Tab-separated table of C-alpha atoms in Angstrom:
chain	number	residue	atom	x	y	z
W	1	MET	CA	-39.972	-13.533	22.942
W	2	THR	CA	-36.339	-12.727	23.251
W	3	ALA	CA	-34.409	-12.664	20.058
W	4	HIS	CA	-31.899	-15.430	19.621
W	5	ARG	CA	-28.442	-13.958	19.953
W	6	ARG	CA	-25.814	-15.319	17.624
W	7	PRO	CA	-22.649	-16.384	19.407
W	8	GLN	CA	-19.822	-13.978	18.899
W	9	ARG	CA	-16.801	-15.208	16.996
W	10	GLN	CA	-13.776	-15.569	19.177
W	11	PRO	CA	-10.647	-13.825	17.905
W	12	VAL	CA	-8.197	-16.225	16.321
W	13	ASP	CA	-4.587	-16.163	17.414
W	14	GLY	CA	-2.897	-15.992	14.044
W	15	SER	CA	0.563	-16.342	15.582
W	16	ARG	CA	-0.235	-19.880	16.763
W	17	LEU	CA	-1.357	-20.848	13.278
W	18	ARG	CA	1.648	-19.306	11.595
W	19	TRP	CA	4.257	-20.319	14.180
W	20	PRO	CA	3.019	-23.394	16.055
W	21	GLY	CA	6.571	-24.258	17.062
W	22	ALA	CA	6.724	-21.153	19.250
W	23	ALA	CA	3.934	-22.392	21.535
W	24	ALA	CA	6.272	-24.334	23.849
W	25	GLY	CA	8.632	-21.674	25.093
W	26	PHE	CA	11.100	-23.877	26.970
W	27	THR	CA	11.635	-26.307	24.092
W	28	LEU	CA	12.074	-23.360	21.731
W	29	PHE	CA	14.755	-21.994	24.062
W	30	GLY	CA	16.476	-25.374	23.986
W	31	GLU	CA	16.357	-25.385	20.186
W	32	VAL	CA	17.921	-21.914	20.106
W	33	LEU	CA	20.768	-23.098	22.342
W	34	TRP	CA	21.274	-26.198	20.190
W	35	ILE	CA	21.449	-24.067	17.047
W	36	GLY	CA	24.047	-21.937	18.823
W	37	VAL	CA	26.177	-25.037	19.384
W	38	ILE	CA	26.086	-26.317	15.803
W	39	VAL	CA	26.479	-22.839	14.268
W	40	THR	CA	29.562	-22.307	16.445
W	41	VAL	CA	31.070	-25.672	15.479
W	42	VAL	CA	30.384	-25.285	11.760
W	43	GLY	CA	31.350	-21.600	11.670
W	44	LEU	CA	34.563	-21.990	13.662
W	45	PRO	CA	36.831	-21.863	10.564
W	46	LEU	CA	35.237	-18.434	9.802
W	47	LEU	CA	35.087	-19.178	6.070
W	48	THR	CA	32.086	-21.381	6.829
W	49	LEU	CA	30.377	-18.877	9.136
W	50	PRO	CA	27.953	-17.443	6.520
W	51	ALA	CA	26.773	-20.939	5.629
W	52	ALA	CA	26.432	-21.868	9.303
W	53	LEU	CA	24.358	-18.765	10.040
W	54	ALA	CA	22.164	-19.283	6.976
W	55	ALA	CA	21.524	-22.917	7.919
W	56	GLY	CA	20.853	-21.965	11.550
W	57	VAL	CA	18.323	-19.288	10.621
W	58	ARG	CA	16.515	-21.633	8.224
W	59	SER	CA	16.478	-24.404	10.835
W	60	LEU	CA	14.877	-22.114	13.427
W	61	ARG	CA	12.321	-20.887	10.891
W	62	ARG	CA	11.371	-24.490	10.155
W	63	TYR	CA	11.089	-25.153	13.891
W	64	LEU	CA	8.806	-22.143	14.359
W	65	ARG	CA	6.523	-23.498	11.630
W	66	ALA	CA	6.589	-26.998	13.199
W	67	GLU	CA	8.357	-28.474	10.173
W	68	ARG	CA	11.212	-30.978	10.163
W	69	SER	CA	14.236	-29.135	11.527
W	70	GLY	CA	16.781	-31.777	12.415
W	71	LEU	CA	20.475	-32.145	11.692
W	72	ALA	CA	19.805	-33.639	8.253
W	73	GLU	CA	18.031	-30.482	7.114
W	74	PHE	CA	20.698	-28.293	8.712
W	75	TRP	CA	23.558	-30.107	6.959
W	76	ARG	CA	21.699	-30.028	3.653
W	77	ASP	CA	21.591	-26.231	3.853
W	78	VAL	CA	25.240	-26.062	4.922
W	79	ARG	CA	26.340	-28.150	1.933
W	80	SER	CA	24.385	-25.908	-0.432
W	81	ALA	CA	25.653	-22.657	1.072
W	82	VAL	CA	29.224	-23.340	2.144
W	83	LEU	CA	31.311	-23.045	-1.035
W	84	PRO	CA	29.590	-19.982	-2.559
W	85	GLY	CA	29.369	-18.493	0.933
W	86	MET	CA	33.165	-18.450	1.250
W	87	VAL	CA	33.277	-15.436	-1.070
W	88	THR	CA	31.002	-13.614	1.375
W	89	ALA	CA	33.193	-14.750	4.266
W	90	LEU	CA	36.337	-13.420	2.576
W	91	ALA	CA	34.661	-10.061	1.925
W	92	VAL	CA	33.570	-9.809	5.575
W	93	ILE	CA	37.011	-10.848	6.859
W	94	GLY	CA	38.648	-8.270	4.579
W	95	ALA	CA	36.326	-5.503	5.732
W	96	LEU	CA	36.840	-6.373	9.395
W	97	GLY	CA	40.598	-6.536	8.817
W	98	LEU	CA	40.637	-2.992	7.441
W	99	ILE	CA	38.480	-1.760	10.319
W	100	GLY	CA	40.720	-3.522	12.832
W	101	ALA	CA	43.858	-2.019	11.292
W	102	SER	CA	42.336	1.460	11.463
W	103	ALA	CA	41.364	0.923	15.098
W	104	LEU	CA	44.863	-0.336	15.922
W	105	VAL	CA	46.492	2.718	14.365
W	106	ALA	CA	44.095	5.041	16.190
W	107	SER	CA	44.657	3.351	19.547
W	108	THR	CA	48.459	3.331	19.340
W	109	THR	CA	48.974	6.918	18.226
W	110	SER	CA	48.240	10.283	19.755
W	111	LEU	CA	46.685	11.786	16.648
W	112	PRO	CA	43.842	14.250	17.289
W	113	GLY	CA	40.387	12.762	16.887
W	114	ARG	CA	41.441	9.183	17.580
W	115	GLU	CA	38.475	8.692	19.920
W	116	LEU	CA	36.151	9.528	17.041
W	117	VAL	CA	38.024	7.081	14.802
W	118	LEU	CA	37.571	4.304	17.373
W	119	VAL	CA	33.839	5.036	17.635
W	120	VAL	CA	33.500	4.965	13.848
W	121	CYS	CA	35.404	1.664	13.732
W	122	ALA	CA	33.093	0.143	16.343
W	123	LEU	CA	29.999	1.282	14.436
W	124	ALA	CA	31.454	0.001	11.165
W	125	THR	CA	32.119	-3.389	12.761
W	126	VAL	CA	28.517	-3.655	13.924
W	127	ALA	CA	27.303	-2.573	10.483
W	128	VAL	CA	29.381	-5.231	8.689
W	129	LEU	CA	28.286	-7.990	11.067
W	130	THR	CA	24.652	-6.898	10.833
W	131	ALA	CA	24.854	-7.034	7.048
W	132	LEU	CA	26.341	-10.542	7.291
W	133	VAL	CA	23.541	-11.796	9.528
W	134	ALA	CA	20.862	-10.167	7.380
W	135	LEU	CA	22.427	-11.633	4.244
W	136	ALA	CA	22.501	-15.094	5.822
W	137	SER	CA	18.835	-14.760	6.762
W	138	LEU	CA	17.944	-13.957	3.150
W	139	TRP	CA	19.855	-16.887	1.661
W	140	ARG	CA	17.904	-19.799	0.216
W	141	PRO	CA	19.150	-22.720	-1.904
W	142	THR	CA	17.013	-21.533	-4.803
W	143	LEU	CA	18.165	-17.923	-4.418
W	144	GLY	CA	21.897	-18.090	-3.814
W	145	TRP	CA	24.243	-15.569	-2.245
W	146	ALA	CA	24.368	-13.176	-5.186
W	147	GLU	CA	20.594	-12.757	-5.332
W	148	ALA	CA	20.452	-12.503	-1.540
W	149	ALA	CA	23.046	-9.708	-1.696
W	150	ARG	CA	20.910	-7.824	-4.232
W	151	ALA	CA	17.909	-8.153	-1.922
W	152	LEU	CA	19.864	-7.046	1.154
W	153	ARG	CA	19.486	-3.262	0.934
W	154	PRO	CA	15.715	-3.300	0.168
W	155	ALA	CA	15.158	-5.737	3.028
W	156	LEU	CA	17.075	-3.595	5.517
W	157	THR	CA	15.414	-0.327	4.509
W	158	ALA	CA	11.888	-1.719	4.170
W	159	ASP	CA	11.790	-2.949	7.779
W	160	VAL	CA	13.621	-0.429	9.945
W	161	GLY	CA	12.357	-2.016	13.150
W	162	GLY	CA	13.694	-5.406	12.104
W	163	THR	CA	17.029	-3.861	11.168
W	164	VAL	CA	17.284	-2.219	14.586
W	165	LEU	CA	16.530	-5.598	16.186
W	166	LEU	CA	19.391	-7.166	14.224
W	167	VAL	CA	21.766	-4.360	15.210
W	168	VAL	CA	20.904	-4.834	18.887
W	169	ALA	CA	21.304	-8.617	18.596
W	170	VAL	CA	24.706	-8.243	16.923
W	171	GLY	CA	25.810	-5.751	19.578
W	172	LEU	CA	24.745	-8.025	22.440
W	173	THR	CA	26.491	-10.984	20.797
W	174	ALA	CA	29.710	-8.981	20.515
W	175	ILE	CA	29.487	-7.825	24.133
W	176	ALA	CA	28.835	-11.382	25.362
W	177	ALA	CA	31.804	-12.741	23.410
W	178	TRP	CA	34.046	-9.938	24.663
W	179	GLN	CA	33.114	-10.353	28.325
W	180	LEU	CA	33.210	-14.166	28.387
W	181	PRO	CA	34.204	-16.009	25.187
W	182	PRO	CA	32.214	-19.214	25.929
W	183	LEU	CA	29.033	-17.104	25.844
W	184	ILE	CA	29.464	-16.865	22.081
W	185	VAL	CA	27.764	-20.281	21.799
W	186	PRO	CA	24.335	-19.333	23.221
W	187	ALA	CA	24.735	-15.814	21.838
W	188	LEU	CA	25.037	-17.138	18.269
W	189	GLY	CA	21.875	-19.168	18.807
W	190	CYS	CA	20.034	-16.067	19.986
W	191	LEU	CA	21.455	-14.105	17.048
W	192	ALA	CA	20.183	-16.711	14.574
W	193	PHE	CA	16.806	-16.656	16.315
W	194	ALA	CA	16.619	-12.855	16.063
W	195	ALA	CA	17.361	-13.088	12.330
W	196	ALA	CA	14.686	-15.772	11.919
W	197	VAL	CA	12.154	-13.614	13.764
W	198	VAL	CA	12.939	-10.637	11.526
W	199	VAL	CA	12.364	-12.741	8.399
W	200	GLU	CA	9.106	-14.198	9.703
W	201	ARG	CA	7.938	-10.768	10.821
W	202	ARG	CA	8.555	-9.391	7.351
W	203	ILE	CA	6.655	-12.278	5.752
W	204	ALA	CA	3.760	-11.783	8.189
W	205	ARG	CA	3.543	-8.104	7.256
W	206	GLU	CA	3.651	-8.772	3.530
W	207	HIS	CA	1.285	-11.766	3.597
W	208	PRO	CA	-1.197	-11.505	6.512
W	209	LEU	CA	-2.485	-14.921	7.476
W	210	ILE	CA	-5.719	-13.928	9.146
W	211	GLU	CA	-7.880	-10.879	8.680
W	212	SER	CA	-9.301	-9.285	11.792
W	213	ALA	CA	-12.939	-10.229	12.407
W	214	HIS	CA	-15.452	-7.426	12.725
């Protein structure tokens, strides 16, 4: 008699269980573009940009998990984040203003080493914008901006790969806006999506959903 062979367990795709909203690629792309539109509109005054980014990242995270992610949820996050987030916006605007002034002085003078100053200014700009996006991705209504700021450095250093992804996304967004300003709309959607992916990736590493079957 031949021994009865037990059927082998098929590997489970944990990503589909954790992020069911990512299964339909085209609709996800459309959602990213839509988030780019509303983040651009809400963030246009600049003082509201941190709140717009935070709401956009949270909306895309809800979409990935197949939760309600409509305008009502987006506006609820914006209302919670906008007033406290203006302090963050002022700090970012001030930092970018100082960097811009330094770059202007370096570009209009013939001082030695001005090329190095311009490179440092460009890197500092990317660093400030990356910190803004990372901070927005950490914001939650129950956490607030101050607590998110305290969690910023550990989050950036604990996941170097995710930080690099954010830097690349910020750089591509800046290049797109510089080459053709209307591209800032889809670029902001992609930037919010990159931030959402970094957050979900960190959660997946810290709290594995499915153990590998042996």
